[in-house]
Short mmCIF file of C-alpha atoms and ligand atoms in Angstrom, two decimals:
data_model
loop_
_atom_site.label_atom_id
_atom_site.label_comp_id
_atom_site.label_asym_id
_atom_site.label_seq_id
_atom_site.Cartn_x
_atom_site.Cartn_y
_atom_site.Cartn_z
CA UNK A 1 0.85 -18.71 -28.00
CA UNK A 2 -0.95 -15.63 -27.07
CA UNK A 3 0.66 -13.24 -24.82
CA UNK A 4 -0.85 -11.44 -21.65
CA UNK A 5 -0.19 -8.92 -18.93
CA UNK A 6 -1.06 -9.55 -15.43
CA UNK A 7 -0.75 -6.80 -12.31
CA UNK A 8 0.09 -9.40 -9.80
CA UNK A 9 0.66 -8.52 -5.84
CA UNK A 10 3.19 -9.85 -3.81
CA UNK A 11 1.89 -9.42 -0.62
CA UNK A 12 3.62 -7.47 2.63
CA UNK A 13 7.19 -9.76 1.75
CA UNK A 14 6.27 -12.84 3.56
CA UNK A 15 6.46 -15.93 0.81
CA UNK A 16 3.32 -17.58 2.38
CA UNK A 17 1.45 -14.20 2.17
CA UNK A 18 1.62 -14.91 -1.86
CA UNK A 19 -1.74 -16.24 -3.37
CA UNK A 20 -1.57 -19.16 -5.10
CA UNK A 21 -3.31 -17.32 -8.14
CA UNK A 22 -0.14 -15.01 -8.31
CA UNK A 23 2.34 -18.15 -7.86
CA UNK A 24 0.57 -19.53 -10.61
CA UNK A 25 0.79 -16.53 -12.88
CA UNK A 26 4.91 -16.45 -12.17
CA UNK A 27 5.14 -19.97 -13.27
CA UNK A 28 3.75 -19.18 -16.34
CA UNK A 29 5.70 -15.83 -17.38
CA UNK A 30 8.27 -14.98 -19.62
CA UNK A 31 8.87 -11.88 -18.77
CA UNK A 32 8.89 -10.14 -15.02
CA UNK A 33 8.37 -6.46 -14.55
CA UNK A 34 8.66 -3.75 -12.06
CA UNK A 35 10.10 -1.83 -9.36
CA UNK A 36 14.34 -3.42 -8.18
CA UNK A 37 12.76 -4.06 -5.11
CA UNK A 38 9.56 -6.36 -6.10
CA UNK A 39 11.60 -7.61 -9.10
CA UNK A 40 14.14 -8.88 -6.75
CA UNK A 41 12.03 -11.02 -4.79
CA UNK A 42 10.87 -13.14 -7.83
CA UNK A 43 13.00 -16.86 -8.10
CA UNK A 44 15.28 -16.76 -11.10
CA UNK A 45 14.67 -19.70 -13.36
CA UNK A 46 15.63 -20.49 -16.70
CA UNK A 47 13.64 -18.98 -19.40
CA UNK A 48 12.18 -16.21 -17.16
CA UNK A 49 13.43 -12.36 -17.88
CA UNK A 50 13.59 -10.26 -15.30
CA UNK A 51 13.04 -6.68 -15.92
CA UNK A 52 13.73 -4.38 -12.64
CA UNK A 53 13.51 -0.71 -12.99
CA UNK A 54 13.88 2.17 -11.04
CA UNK A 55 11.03 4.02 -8.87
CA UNK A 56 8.84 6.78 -10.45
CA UNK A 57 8.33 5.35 -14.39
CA UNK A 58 5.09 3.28 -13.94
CA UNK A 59 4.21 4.51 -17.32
CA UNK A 60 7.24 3.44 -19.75
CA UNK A 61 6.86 -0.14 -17.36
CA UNK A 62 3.47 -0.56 -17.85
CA UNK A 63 4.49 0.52 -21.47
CA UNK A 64 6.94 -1.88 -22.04
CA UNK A 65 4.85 -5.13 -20.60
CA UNK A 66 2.25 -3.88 -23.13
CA UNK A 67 4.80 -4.04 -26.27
CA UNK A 68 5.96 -7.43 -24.44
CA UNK A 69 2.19 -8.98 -24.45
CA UNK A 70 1.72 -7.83 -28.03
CA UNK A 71 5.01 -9.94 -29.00
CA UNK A 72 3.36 -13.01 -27.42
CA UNK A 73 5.10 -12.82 -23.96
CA UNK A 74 3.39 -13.35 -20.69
CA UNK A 75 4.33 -10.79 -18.91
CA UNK A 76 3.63 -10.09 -14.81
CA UNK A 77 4.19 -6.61 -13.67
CA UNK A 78 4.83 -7.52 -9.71
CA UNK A 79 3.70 -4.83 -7.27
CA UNK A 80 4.21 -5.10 -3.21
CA UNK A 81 0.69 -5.99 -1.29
CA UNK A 82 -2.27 -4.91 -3.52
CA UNK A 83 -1.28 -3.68 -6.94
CA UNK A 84 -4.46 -1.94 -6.91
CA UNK A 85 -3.52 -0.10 -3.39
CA UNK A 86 -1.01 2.94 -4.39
CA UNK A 87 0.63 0.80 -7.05
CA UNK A 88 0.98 -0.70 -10.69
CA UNK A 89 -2.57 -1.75 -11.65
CA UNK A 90 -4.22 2.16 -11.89
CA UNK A 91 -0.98 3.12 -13.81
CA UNK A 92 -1.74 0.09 -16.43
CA UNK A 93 -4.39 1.98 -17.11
CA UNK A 94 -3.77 5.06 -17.14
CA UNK A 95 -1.23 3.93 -19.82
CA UNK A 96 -3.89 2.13 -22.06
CA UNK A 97 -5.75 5.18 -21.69
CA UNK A 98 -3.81 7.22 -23.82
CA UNK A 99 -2.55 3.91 -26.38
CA UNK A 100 -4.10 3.16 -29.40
CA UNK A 101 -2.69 -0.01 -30.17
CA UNK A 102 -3.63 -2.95 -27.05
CA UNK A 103 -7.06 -3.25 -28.20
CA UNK A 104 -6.87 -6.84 -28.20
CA UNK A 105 -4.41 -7.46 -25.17
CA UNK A 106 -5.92 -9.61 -22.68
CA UNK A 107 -4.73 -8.14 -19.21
CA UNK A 108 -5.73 -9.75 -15.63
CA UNK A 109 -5.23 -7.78 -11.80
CA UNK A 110 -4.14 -10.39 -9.56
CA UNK A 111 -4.78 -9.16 -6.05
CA UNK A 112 -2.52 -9.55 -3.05
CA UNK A 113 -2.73 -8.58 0.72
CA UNK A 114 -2.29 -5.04 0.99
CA UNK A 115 -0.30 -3.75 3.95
CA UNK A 116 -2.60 -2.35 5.93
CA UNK A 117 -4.75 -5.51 6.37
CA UNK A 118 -1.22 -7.59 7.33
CA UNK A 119 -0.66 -5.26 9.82
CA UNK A 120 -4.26 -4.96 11.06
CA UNK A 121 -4.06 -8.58 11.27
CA UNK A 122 -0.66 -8.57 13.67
CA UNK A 123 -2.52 -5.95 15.94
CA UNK A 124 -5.82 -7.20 16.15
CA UNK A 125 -9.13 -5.77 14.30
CA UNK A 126 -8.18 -2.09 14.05
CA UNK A 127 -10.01 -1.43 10.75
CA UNK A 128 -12.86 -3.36 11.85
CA UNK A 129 -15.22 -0.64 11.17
CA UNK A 130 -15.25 2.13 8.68
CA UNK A 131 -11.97 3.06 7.54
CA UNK A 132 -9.96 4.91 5.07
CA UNK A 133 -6.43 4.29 3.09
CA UNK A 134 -4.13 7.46 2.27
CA UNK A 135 -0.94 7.60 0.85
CA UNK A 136 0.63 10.27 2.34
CA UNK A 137 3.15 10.57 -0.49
CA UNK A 138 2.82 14.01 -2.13
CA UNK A 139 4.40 12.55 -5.24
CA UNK A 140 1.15 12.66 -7.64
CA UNK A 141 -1.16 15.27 -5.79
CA UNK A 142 -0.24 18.49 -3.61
CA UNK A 143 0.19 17.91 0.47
CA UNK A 144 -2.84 20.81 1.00
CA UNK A 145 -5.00 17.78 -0.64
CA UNK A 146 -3.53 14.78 1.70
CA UNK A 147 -3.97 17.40 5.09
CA UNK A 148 -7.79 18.29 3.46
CA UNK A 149 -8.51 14.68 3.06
CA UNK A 150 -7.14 13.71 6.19
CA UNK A 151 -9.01 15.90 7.88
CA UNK A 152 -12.36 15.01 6.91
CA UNK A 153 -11.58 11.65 7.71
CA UNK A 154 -10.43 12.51 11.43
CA UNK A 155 -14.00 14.43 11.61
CA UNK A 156 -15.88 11.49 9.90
CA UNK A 157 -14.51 9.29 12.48
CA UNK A 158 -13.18 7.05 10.33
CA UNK A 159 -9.78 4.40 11.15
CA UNK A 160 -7.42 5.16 8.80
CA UNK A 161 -3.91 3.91 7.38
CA UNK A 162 -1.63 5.83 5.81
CA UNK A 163 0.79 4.77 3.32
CA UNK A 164 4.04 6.30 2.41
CA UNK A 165 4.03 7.76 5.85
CA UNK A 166 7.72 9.33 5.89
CA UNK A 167 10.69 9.87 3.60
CA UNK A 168 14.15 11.28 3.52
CA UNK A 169 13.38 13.96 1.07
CA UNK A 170 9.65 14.91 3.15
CA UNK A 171 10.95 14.31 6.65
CA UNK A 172 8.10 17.57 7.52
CA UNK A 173 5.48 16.27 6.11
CA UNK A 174 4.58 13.54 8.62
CA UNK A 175 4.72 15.73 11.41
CA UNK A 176 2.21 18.18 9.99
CA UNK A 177 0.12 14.77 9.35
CA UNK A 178 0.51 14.57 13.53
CA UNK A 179 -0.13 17.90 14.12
CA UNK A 180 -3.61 18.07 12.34
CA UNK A 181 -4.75 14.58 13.77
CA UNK A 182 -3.91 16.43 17.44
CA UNK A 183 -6.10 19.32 15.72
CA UNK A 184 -9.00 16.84 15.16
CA UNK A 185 -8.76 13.94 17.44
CA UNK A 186 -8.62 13.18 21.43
CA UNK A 187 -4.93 12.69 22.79
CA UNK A 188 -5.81 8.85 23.73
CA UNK A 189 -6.29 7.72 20.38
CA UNK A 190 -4.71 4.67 19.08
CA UNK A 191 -1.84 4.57 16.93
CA UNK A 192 -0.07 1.43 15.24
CA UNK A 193 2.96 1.65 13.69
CA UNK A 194 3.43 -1.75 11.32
CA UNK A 195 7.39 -1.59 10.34
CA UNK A 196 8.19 -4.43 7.66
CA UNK A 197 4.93 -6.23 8.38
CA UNK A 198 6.17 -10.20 7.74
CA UNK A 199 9.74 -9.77 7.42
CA UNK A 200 12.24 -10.69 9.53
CA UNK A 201 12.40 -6.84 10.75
CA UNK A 202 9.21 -6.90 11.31
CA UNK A 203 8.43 -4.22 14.36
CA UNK A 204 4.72 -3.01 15.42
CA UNK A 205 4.47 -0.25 17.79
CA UNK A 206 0.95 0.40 19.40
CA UNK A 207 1.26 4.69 21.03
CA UNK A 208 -1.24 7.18 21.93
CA UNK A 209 -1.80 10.15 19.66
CA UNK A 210 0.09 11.91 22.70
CA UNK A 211 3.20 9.51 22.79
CA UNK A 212 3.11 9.68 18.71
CA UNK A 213 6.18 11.12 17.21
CA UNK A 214 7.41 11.80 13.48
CA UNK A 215 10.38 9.48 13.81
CA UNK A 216 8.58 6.57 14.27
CA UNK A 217 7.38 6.31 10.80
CA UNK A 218 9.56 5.77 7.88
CA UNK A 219 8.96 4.43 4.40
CA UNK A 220 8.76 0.96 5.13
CA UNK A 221 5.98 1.53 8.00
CA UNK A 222 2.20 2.05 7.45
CA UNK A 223 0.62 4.12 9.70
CA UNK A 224 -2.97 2.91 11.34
CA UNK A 225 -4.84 5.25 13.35
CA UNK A 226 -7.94 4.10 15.17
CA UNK A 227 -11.26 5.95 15.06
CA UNK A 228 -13.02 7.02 18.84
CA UNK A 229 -14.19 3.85 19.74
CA UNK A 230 -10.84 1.68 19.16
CA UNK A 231 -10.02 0.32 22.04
CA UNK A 232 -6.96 -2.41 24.05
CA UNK A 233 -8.12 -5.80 24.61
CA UNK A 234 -4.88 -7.30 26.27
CA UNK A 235 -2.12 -7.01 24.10
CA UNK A 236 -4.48 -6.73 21.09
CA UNK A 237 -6.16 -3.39 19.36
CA UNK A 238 -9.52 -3.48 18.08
CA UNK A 239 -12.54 -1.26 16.46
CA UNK A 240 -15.79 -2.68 17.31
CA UNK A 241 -18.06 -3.10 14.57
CA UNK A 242 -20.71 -0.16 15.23
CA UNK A 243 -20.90 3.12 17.01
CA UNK A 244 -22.05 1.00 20.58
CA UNK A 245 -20.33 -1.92 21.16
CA UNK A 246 -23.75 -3.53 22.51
CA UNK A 247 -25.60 -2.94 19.52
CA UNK A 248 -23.16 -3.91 17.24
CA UNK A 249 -23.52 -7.50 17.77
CA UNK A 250 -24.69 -10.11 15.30
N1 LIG B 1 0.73 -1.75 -3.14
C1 LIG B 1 1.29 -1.73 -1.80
C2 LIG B 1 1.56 -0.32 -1.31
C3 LIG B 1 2.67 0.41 -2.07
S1 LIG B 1 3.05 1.95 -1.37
C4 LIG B 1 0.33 -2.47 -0.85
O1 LIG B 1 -0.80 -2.76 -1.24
O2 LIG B 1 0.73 -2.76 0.29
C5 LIG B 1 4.43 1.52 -0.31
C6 LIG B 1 4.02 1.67 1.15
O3 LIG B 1 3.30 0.51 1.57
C7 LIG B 1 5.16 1.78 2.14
O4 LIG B 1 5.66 3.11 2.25
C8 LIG B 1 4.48 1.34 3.43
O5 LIG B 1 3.67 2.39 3.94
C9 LIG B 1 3.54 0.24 2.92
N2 LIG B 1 4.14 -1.11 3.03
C10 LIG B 1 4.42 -1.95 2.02
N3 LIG B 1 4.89 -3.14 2.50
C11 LIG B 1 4.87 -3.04 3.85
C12 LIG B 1 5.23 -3.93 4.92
N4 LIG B 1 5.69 -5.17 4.67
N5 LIG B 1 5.08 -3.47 6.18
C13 LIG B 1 4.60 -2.23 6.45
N6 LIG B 1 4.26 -1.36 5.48
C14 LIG B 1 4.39 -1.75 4.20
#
């Protein structure tokens, strides 16, 4: 039998969250890869390997599932929500980029919920207009391009969500990210903070740029921030669809 790779998503955590096209994929694998985390929340069965490694070496994993497929394996590297969203998928890639040797590898993205549309979905319709995604992590680019970026997003109006908000070794970083949205936008804008989004610690926190403070962001939180118009309907948030709420009907 031929072997394959597929960049599956998991979803926010939530088991019902998973697509059927990802279940599907599991049932079929030999081999599991990816992050301890993602790995772990893959059912054991017999005849399934499980291959959990640490943070920060995308490459050698995408790497290894590569070698795997090549052997004949079928072979899922698991990413949380989207694999396409901050995660596994782009560094599949970037891997095959530089290789020689996977010509022939047949490779499929299996796409998940991301977790910025779970948690727009527990607050309401906060990215129902325009929006943008940015991974506040200063990991793989510098922090001057995250604050650049997030500026012109602020002054383009657009919702946003940021990813990788906060972290023990760039407790600053998020505060500056605070600091230039006061620099750009009114203090009554809306803020969500979506902690563990479907799991049983699941917490979402709806502030005012104003009330907004550092600490209430950590890694397992993403950030949404509404544009001008977004707006409380009861216990809900919501962007409406156009600039003018009248004329954005139909
Ligand atoms: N590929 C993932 C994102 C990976 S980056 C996706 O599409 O969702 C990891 C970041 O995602 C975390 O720091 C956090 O900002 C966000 N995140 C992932 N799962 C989450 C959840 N269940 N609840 C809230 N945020 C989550």
């Amino acid at each position: 039998m031929s072997g394959w790779v597929a960049v599956a998503g998991l979803g926010p955590e939530a088991e019902d969250l998973v697509t059927p096209e990802v279940r599907a994929a599991l049932a079929e694998a030999t081999d599991v890869v990816g992050y301890i985390p993602y790995v772990a929340r893959v059912a054991p069965r017999a005849g399934l390997r499980l291959h959990a490694s640490d943070n920060r070496v995308e490459l050698d994993r995408a790497l290894h599932a590569l070698e795997m497929a090549r052997e004949g394996r079928r072979v899922v590297i698991v990413s949380s929500g989207d694999p396409g969203v901050f995660a596994m998928a782009s560094a599949l890639f970037e891997r095959l980029e530089t290789a020689t040797d996977f010509a022939g590898t047949e490779i499929r993205i299996l796409p998940g919920i991301t977790a910025m549309l779970a948690a727009a979905a527990r607050a309401g319709a906060p990215l129902g207009h325009d929006f943008c995604a940015i991974n506040l992590s200063d990991n793989l680019k510098p922090f001057d391009l995250v604050e650049h970026r997030l500026r012109h997003a602020a002054r383009g109006d657009f919702a946003m969500a940021f990813y990788n908000p906060r972290s023990k070794s760039r407790p600053h970083q998020f505060a500056r990210v605070l600091e230039v949205l006061r620099e750009e936008c009114e203090p009554e804008r809306l803020i969500i903070f979506a902690r563990a989004v479907s799991t049983p610690d699941e917490a979402l926190r709806v502030v005012t740029l104003a009330e907004a403070a550092p600490e209430m962001a950590d890694m397992r939180t993403v950030v949404l921030v509404g544009n001008s118009q977004t707006r409380r309907v009861g216990p809900w948030v919501y962007t409406p669809r156009g600039t003018s709420v009248a004329g954005a009907a139909g």
